Short mmCIF file of C-alpha atoms in Angstrom, two decimals:
data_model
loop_
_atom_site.label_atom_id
_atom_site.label_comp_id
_atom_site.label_asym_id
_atom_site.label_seq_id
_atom_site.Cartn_x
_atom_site.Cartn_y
_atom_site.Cartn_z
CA UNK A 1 26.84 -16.93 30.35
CA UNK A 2 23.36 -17.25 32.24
CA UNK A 3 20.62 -15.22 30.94
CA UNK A 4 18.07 -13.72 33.75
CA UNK A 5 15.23 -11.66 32.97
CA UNK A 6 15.72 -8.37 33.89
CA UNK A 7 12.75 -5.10 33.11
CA UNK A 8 10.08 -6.47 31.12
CA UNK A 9 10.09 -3.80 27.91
CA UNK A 10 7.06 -5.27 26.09
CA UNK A 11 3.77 -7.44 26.96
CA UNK A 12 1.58 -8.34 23.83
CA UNK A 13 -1.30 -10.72 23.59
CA UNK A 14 1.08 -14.02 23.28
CA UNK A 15 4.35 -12.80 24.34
CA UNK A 16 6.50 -10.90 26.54
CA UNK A 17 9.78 -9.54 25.99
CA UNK A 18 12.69 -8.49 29.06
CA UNK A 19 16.03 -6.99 28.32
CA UNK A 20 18.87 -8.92 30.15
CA UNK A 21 22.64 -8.07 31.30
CA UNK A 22 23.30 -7.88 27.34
CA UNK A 23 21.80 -4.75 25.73
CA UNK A 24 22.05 -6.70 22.22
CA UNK A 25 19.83 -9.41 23.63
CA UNK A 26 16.12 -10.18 25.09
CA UNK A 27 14.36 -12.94 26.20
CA UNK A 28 11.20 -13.48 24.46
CA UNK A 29 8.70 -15.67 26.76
CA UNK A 30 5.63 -17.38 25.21
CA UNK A 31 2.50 -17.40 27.50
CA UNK A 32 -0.78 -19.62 26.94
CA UNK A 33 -2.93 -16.58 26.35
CA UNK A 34 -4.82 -16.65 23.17
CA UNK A 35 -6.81 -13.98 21.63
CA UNK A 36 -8.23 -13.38 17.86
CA UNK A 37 -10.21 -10.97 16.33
CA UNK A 38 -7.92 -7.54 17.73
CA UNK A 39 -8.30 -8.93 21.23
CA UNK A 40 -12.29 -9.33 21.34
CA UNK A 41 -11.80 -12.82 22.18
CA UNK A 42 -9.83 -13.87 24.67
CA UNK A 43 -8.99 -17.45 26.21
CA UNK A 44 -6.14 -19.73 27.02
CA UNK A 45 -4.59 -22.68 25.34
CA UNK A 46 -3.22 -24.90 27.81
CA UNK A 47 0.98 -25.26 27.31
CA UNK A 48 0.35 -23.02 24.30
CA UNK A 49 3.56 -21.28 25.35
CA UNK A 50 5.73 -24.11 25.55
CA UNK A 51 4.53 -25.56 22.35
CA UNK A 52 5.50 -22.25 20.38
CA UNK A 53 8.69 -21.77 21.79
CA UNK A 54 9.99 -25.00 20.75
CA UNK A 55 8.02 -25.04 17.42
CA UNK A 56 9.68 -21.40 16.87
CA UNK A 57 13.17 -22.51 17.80
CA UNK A 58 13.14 -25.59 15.77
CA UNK A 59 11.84 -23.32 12.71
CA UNK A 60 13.92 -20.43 13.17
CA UNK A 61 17.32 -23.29 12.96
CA UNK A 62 16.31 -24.40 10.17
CA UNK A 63 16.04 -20.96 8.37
CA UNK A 64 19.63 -19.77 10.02
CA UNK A 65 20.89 -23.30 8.43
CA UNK A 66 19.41 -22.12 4.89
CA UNK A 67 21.13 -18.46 5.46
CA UNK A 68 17.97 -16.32 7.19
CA UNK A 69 19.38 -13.94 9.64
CA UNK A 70 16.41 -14.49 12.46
CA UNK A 71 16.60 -12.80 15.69
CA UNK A 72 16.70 -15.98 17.53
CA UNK A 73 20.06 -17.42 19.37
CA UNK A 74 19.25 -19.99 21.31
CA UNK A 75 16.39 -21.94 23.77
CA UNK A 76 16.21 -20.58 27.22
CA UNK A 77 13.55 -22.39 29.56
CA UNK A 78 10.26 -24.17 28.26
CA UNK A 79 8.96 -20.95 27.32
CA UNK A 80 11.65 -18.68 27.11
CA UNK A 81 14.05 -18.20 24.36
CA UNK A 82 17.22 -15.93 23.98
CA UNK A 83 16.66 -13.43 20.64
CA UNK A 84 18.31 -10.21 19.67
CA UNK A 85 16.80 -6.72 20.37
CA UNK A 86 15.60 -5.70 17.64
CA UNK A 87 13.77 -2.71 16.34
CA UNK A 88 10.77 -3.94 14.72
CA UNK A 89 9.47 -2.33 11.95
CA UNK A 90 5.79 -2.13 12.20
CA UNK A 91 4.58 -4.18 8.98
CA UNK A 92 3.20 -7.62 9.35
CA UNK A 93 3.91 -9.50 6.45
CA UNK A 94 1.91 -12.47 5.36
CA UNK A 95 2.79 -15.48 2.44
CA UNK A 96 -0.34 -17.12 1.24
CA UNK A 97 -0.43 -20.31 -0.92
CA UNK A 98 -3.96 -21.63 -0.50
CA UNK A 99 -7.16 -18.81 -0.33
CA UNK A 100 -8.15 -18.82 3.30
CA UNK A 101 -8.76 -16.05 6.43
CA UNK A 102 -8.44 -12.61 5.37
CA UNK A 103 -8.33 -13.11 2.04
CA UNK A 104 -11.16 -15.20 1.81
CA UNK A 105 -13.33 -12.79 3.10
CA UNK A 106 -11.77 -9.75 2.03
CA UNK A 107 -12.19 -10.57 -1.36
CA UNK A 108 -15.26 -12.58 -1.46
CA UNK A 109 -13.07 -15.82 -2.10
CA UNK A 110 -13.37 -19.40 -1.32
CA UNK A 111 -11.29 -20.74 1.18
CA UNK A 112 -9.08 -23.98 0.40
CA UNK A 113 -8.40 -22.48 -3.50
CA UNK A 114 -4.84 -23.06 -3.95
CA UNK A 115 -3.22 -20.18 -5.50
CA UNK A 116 -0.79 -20.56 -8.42
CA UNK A 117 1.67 -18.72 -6.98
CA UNK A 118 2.03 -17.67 -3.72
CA UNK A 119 0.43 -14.24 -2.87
CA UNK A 120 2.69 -11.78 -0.91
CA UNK A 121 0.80 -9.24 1.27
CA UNK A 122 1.92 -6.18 3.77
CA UNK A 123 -0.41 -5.62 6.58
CA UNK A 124 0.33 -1.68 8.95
CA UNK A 125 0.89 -3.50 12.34
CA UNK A 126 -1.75 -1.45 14.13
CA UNK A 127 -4.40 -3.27 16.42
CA UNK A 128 -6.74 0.07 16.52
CA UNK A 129 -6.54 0.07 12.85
CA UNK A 130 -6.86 -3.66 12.37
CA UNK A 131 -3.71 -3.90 10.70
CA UNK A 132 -5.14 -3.12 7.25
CA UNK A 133 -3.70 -4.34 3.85
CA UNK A 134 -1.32 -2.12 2.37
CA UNK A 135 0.89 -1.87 -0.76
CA UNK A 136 4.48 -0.50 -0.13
CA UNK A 137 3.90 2.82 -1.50
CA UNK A 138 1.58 3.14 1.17
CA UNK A 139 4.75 1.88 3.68
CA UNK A 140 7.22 4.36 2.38
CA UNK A 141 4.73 7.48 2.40
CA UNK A 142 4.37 6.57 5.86
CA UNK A 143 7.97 6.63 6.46
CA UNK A 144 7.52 2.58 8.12
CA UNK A 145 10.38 1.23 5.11
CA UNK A 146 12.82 2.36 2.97
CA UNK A 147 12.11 0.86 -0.43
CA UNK A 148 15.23 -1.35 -0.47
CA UNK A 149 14.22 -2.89 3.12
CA UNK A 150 10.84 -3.68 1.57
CA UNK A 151 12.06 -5.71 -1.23
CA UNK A 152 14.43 -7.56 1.13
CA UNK A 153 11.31 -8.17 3.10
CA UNK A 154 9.35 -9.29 0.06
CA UNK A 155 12.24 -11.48 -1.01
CA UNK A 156 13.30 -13.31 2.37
CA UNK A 157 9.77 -14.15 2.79
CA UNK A 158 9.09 -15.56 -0.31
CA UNK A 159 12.48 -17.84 0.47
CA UNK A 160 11.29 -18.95 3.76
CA UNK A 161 8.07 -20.10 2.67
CA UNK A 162 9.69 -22.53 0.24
CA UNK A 163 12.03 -23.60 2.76
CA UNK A 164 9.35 -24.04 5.43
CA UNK A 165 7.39 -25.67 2.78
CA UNK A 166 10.49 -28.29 1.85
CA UNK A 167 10.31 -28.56 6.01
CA UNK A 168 6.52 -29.29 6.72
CA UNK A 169 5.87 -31.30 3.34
CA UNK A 170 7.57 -34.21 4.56
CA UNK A 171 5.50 -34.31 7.68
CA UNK A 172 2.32 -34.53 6.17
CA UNK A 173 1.41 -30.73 6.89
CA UNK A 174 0.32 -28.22 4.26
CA UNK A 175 1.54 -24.53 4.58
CA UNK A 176 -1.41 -22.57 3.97
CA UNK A 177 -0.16 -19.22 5.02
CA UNK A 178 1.77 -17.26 7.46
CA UNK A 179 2.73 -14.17 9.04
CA UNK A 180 6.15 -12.46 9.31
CA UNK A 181 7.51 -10.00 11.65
CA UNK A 182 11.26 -8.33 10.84
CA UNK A 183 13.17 -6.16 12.47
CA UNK A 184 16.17 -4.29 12.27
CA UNK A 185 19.54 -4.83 14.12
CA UNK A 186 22.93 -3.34 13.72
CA UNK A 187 22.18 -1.87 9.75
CA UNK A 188 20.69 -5.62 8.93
CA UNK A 189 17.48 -7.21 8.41
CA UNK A 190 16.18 -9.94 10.59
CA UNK A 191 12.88 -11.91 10.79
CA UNK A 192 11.98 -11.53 14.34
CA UNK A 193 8.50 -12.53 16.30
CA UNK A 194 7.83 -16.19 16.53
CA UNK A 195 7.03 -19.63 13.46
CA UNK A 196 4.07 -21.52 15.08
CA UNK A 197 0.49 -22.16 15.05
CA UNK A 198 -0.24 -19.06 16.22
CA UNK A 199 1.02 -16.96 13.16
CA UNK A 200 1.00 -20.14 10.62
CA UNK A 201 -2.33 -21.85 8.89
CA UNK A 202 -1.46 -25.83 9.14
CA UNK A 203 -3.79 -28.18 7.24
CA UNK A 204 -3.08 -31.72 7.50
CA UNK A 205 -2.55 -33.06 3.87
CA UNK A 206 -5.11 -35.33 2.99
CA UNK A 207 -7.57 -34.77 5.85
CA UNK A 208 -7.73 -30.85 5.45
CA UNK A 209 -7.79 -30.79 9.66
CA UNK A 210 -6.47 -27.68 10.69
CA UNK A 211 -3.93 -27.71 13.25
CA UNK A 212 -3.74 -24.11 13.80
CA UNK A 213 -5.43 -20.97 15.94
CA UNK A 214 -8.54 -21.27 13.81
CA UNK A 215 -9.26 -24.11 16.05
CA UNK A 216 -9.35 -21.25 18.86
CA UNK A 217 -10.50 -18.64 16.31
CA UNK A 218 -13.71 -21.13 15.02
CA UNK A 219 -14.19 -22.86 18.51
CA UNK A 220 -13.80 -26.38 16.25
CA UNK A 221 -12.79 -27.93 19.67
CA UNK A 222 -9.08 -30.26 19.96
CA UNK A 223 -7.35 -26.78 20.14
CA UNK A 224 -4.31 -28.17 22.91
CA UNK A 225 -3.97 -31.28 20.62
CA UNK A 226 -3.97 -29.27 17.39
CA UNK A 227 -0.76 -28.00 19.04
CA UNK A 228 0.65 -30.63 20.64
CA UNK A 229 0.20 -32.90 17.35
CA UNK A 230 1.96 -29.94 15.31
CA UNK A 231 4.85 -30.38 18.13
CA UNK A 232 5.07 -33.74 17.55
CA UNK A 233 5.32 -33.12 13.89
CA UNK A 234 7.78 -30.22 13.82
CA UNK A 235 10.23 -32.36 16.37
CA UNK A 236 10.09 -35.78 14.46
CA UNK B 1 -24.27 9.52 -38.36
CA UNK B 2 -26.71 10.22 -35.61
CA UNK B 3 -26.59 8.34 -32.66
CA UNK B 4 -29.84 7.19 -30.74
CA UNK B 5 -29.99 5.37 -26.90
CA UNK B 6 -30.40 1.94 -28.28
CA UNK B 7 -31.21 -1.30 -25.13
CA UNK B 8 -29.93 0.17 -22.36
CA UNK B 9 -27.17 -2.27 -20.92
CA UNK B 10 -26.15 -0.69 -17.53
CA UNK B 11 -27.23 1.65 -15.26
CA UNK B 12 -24.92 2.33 -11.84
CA UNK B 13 -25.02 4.51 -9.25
CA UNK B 14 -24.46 7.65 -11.57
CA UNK B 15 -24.46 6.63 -14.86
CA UNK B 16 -26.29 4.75 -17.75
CA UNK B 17 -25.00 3.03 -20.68
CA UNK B 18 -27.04 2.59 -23.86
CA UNK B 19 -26.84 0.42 -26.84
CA UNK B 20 -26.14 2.27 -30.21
CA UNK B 21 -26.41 1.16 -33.79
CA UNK B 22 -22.85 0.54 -33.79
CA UNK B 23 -21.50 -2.49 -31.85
CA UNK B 24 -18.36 -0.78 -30.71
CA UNK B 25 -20.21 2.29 -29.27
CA UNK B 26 -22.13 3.05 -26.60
CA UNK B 27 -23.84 6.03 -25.60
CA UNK B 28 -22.88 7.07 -21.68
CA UNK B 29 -25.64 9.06 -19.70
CA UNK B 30 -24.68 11.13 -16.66
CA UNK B 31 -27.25 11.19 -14.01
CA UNK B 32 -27.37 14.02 -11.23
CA UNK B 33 -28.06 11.00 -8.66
CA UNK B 34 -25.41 11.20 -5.86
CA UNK B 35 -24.47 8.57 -3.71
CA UNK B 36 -21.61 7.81 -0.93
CA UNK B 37 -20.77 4.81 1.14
CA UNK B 38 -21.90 1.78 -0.76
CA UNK B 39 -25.14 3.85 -1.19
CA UNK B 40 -25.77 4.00 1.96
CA UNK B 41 -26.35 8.06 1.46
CA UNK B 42 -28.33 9.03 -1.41
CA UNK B 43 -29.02 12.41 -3.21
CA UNK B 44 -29.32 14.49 -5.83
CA UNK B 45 -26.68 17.44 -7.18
CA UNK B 46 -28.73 19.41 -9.60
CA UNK B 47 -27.08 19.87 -13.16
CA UNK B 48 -24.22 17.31 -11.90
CA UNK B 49 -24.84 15.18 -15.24
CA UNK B 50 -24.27 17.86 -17.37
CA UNK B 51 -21.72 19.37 -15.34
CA UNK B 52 -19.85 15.68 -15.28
CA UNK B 53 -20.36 15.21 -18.99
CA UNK B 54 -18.95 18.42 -19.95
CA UNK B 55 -16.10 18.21 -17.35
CA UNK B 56 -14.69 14.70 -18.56
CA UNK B 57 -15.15 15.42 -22.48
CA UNK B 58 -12.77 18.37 -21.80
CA UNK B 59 -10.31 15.99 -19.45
CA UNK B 60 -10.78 13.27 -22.01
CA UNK B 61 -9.57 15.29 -24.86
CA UNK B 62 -7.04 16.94 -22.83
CA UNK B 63 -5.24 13.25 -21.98
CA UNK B 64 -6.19 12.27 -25.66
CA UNK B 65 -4.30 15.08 -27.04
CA UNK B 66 -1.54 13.50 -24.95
CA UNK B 67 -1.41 9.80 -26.42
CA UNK B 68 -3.77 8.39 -23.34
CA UNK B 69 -5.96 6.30 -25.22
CA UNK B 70 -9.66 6.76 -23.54
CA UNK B 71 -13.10 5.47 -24.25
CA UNK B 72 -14.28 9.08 -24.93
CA UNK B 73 -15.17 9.35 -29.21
CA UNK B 74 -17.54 12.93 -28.66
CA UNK B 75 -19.87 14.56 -26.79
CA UNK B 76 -23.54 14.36 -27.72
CA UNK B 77 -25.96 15.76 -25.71
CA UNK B 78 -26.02 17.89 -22.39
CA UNK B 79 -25.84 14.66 -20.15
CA UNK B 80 -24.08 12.36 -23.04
CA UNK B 81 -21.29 11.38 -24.82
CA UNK B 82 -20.78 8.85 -27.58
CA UNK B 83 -18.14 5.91 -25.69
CA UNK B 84 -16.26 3.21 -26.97
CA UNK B 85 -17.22 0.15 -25.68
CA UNK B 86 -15.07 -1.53 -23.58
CA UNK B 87 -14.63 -4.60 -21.48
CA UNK B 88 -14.63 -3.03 -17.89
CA UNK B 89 -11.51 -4.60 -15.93
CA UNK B 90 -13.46 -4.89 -12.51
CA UNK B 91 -10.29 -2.71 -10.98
CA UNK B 92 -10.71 0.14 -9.01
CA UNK B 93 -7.33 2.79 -9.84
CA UNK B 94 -6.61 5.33 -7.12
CA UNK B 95 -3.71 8.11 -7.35
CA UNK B 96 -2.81 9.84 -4.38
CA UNK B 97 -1.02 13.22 -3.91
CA UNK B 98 -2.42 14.51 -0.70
CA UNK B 99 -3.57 12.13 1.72
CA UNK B 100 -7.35 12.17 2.32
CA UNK B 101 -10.52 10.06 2.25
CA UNK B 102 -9.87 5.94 2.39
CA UNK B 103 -5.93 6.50 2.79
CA UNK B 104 -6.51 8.60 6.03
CA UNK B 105 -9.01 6.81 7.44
CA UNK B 106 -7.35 3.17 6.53
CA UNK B 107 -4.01 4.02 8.24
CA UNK B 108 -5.03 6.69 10.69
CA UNK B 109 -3.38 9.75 8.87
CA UNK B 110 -3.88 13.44 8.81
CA UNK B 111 -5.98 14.20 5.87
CA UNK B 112 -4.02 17.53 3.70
CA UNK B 113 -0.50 15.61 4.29
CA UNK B 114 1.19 15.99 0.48
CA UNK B 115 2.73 12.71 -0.46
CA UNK B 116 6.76 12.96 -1.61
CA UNK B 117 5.87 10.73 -4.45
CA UNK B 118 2.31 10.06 -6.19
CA UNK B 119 0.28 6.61 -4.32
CA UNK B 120 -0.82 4.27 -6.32
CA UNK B 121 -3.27 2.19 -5.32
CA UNK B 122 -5.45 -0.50 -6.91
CA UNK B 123 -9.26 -1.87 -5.33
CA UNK B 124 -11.44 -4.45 -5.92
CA UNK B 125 -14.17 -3.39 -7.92
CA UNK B 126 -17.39 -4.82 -5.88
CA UNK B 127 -19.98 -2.88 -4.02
CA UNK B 128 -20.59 -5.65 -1.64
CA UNK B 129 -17.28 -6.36 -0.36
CA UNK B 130 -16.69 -2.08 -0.42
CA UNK B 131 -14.32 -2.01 -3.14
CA UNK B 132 -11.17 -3.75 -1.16
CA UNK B 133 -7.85 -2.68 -1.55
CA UNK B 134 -6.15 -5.35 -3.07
CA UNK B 135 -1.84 -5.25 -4.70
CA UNK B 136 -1.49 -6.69 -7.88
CA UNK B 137 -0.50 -10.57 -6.88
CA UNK B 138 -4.58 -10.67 -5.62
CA UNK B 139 -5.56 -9.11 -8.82
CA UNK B 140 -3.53 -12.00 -11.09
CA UNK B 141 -4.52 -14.68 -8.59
CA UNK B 142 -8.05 -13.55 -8.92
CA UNK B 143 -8.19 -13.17 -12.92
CA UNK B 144 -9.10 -9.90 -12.90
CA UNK B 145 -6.35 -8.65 -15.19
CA UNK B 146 -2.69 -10.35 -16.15
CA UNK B 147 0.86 -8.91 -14.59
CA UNK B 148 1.59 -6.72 -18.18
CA UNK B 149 -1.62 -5.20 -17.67
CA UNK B 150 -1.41 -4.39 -14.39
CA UNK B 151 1.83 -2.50 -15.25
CA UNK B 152 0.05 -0.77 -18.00
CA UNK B 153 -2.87 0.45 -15.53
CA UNK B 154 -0.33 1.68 -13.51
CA UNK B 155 2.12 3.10 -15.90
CA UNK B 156 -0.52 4.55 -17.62
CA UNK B 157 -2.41 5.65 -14.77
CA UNK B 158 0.85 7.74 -13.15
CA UNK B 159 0.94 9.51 -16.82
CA UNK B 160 -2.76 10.50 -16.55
CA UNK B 161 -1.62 11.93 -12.66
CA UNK B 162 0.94 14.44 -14.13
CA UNK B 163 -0.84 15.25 -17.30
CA UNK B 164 -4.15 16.15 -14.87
CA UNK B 165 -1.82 18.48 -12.44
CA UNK B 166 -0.52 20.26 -15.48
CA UNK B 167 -3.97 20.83 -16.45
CA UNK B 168 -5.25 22.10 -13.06
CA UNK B 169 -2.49 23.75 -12.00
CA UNK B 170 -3.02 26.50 -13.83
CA UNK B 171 -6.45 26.82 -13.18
CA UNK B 172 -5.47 27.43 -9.36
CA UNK B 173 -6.69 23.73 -8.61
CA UNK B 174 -5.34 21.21 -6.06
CA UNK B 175 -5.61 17.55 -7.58
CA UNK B 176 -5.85 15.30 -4.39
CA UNK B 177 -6.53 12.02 -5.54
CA UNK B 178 -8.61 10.76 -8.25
CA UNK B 179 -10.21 6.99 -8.92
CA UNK B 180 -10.25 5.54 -12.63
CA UNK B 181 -11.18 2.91 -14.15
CA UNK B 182 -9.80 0.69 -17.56
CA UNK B 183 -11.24 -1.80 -19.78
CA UNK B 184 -10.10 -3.86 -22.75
CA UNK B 185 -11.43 -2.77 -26.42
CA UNK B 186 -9.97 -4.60 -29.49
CA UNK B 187 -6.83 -5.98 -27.35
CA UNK B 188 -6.03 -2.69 -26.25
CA UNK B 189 -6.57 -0.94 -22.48
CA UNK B 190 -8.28 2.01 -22.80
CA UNK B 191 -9.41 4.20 -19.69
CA UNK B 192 -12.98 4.38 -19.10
CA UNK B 193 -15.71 5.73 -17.16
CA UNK B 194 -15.34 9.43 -16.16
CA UNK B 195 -13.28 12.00 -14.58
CA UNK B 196 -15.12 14.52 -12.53
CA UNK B 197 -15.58 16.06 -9.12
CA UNK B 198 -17.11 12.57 -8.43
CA UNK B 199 -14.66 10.22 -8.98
CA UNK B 200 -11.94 13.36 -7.92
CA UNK B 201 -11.16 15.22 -4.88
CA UNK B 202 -9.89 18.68 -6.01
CA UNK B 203 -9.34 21.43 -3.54
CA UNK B 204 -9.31 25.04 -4.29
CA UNK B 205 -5.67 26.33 -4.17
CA UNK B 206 -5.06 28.98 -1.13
CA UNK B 207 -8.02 28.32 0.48
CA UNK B 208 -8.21 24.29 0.42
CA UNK B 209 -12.07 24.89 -0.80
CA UNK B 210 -13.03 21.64 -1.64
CA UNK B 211 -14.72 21.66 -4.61
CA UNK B 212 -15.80 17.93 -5.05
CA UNK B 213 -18.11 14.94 -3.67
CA UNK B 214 -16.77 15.49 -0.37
CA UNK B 215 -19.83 18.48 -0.22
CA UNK B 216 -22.05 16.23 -0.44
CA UNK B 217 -20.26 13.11 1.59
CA UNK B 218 -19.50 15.37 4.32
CA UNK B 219 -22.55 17.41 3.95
CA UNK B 220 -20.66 20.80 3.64
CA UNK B 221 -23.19 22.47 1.58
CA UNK B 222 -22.65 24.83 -1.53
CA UNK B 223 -22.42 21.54 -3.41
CA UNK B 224 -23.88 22.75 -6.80
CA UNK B 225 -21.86 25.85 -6.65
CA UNK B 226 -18.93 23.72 -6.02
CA UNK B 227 -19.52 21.53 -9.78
CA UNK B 228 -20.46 24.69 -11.30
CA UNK B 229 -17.31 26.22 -9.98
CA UNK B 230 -15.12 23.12 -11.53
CA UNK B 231 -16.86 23.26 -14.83
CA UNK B 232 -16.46 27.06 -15.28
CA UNK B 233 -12.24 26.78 -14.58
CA UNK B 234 -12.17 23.27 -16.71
CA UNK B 235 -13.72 25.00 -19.59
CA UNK B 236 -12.00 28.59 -18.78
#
């Protein structure tokens, strides 16, 4: 079965989603825009798009091989890839195992600390807001999880950052954090959104040379090679 | 034994600690000095020292008398009261019944909306970095307090919710939310500081009167009546 794009249902600042023929399914497309800080800076990373589709698909087949249910099906075109529709629940999730970003400054806290455990946080997906920390009392109140779905949330992502950890270690990359996106789709649970450098902190081990969006984020220059290098990586 | 004010070994926004003769007690002095916003607004609330003084040694007693351990040993004075001294876990508690203040402005809610269940919610204690919301993996990672204590503060802090509605309800008051604040004495967590229309919103029942710092924050006026009002149905 060929998939064509059909009405586009969502544009956000890195992606764009249009239903197709099946109502189950979408194709998520990747574009090169870049943007940090809620949108107050803007640019474009050159073949950003292509580089986070693959990096994405390559990520979210090794998770379905360890038993994650993740939206994704299968690799379209360079930037497009074939997911199921799901609803997504509006909590951004991030898995921290070294201090850095927003809890670094939020905090008052060195980045680069390595934490002895990793640190699970729930962010309310809201760009006017900021999407502030929250603790899942706060998520149930506001009707956004049951408290079931939130400790299947807390749980799968704990298990996919040691499996992407068992992925990247080999390749020389250090998992500093990440963000999460789930959704739900036919009374199940699946991690939805996109795996790349976008959402993901990469440090090279032993260098420390971050092959992530803080390139963009920083302006520390070597932002389409960051990416291309952490293609290289994630492929090999 | 008479106590005296001793060294005096902190003074905060609203209150000062003194030295006594005793190396396990402190003497606590409540100033009428108001303040909101990191300090950013300044004041004074006539009488609020005695008023606070008066109002926690009553809701001291009251959780005493109910197996909550506090620092509170007696009052001494108009403005002071004779403390244990404590180790202050730099933790910020906050239990929610009724949206308002930080909660509605953090995820864009209607302030007045009762909660189903109580919100718990713990901050970073640090003027600077305006007392962050944190969840309890960034208080262990951070040393500020180990995962059994954490459960106590909580635990602990949920009892001190219902015991505090049983006591107002009567008195025809609404309790909002409330902050507190724990420290370690002799291996044991004991709750600290104070409980007043400072660190409490509480809201006249029938006519929502607020009857707390929000006066002054908000500049509503009638913000001595207000205390006086509390202390009058606390001690009625």
């Amino acid at each position: 079965m060929e998939f064509k794009a059909g009405k586009k249902i969502y544009e956000g600042k890195a992606k764009i989603l249009y239903e197709t023929a099946d109502p189950d399914l979408l194709i998520q497309e990747f574009k090169d825009d870049a943007t940090a800080f809620d949108a107050t800076k803007r640019g474009v990373i050159h073949d950003k798009g292509i580089v986070n589709n693959r990096i994405s698909a390559v990520l979210f087949r090794t998770l379905e091989d360890r038993g994650v249910a993740t939206h994704f099906v299968r690799l379209l075109g360079d930037r497009t890839m074939l997911v199921r529709r799901l609803a997504i629940i509006p909590i951004e999730v991030t898995v921290r195992n070294v201090v850095a970003g927003g809890m670094a400054r939020t905090f008052g806290l060195e980045e680069g600390k390595r934490l002895k455990q990793p640190v699970y946080e729930i962010h309310y997906k809201s760009d006017p807001l900021h999407d502030p920390l929250m603790n899942e009392e706060h998520a149930v109140a506001m009707g956004l999880a049951a408290p079931e779905e939130l400790a299947t949330l807390k749980e799968r992502s704990l298990r996919v950052n040691r499996y992407l950890i068992e992925f990247f270690s080999p390749k020389g990359i250090d998992l500093i954090d990440f963000k999460l996106e789930y959704g739900r789709y036919k009374g199940r649970i699946f991690l939805g959104d996109e795996i790349s450098p976008d959402t993901c902190r990469f440090w090279e081990v032993g260098t420390g040379r971050k092959l992530d969006k803080d390139r963009f984020r920083r302006d520390l220059g070597g932002i389409e090679e960051a990416y291309q290098e952490m293609l290289k990586r994630v492929e090999s």
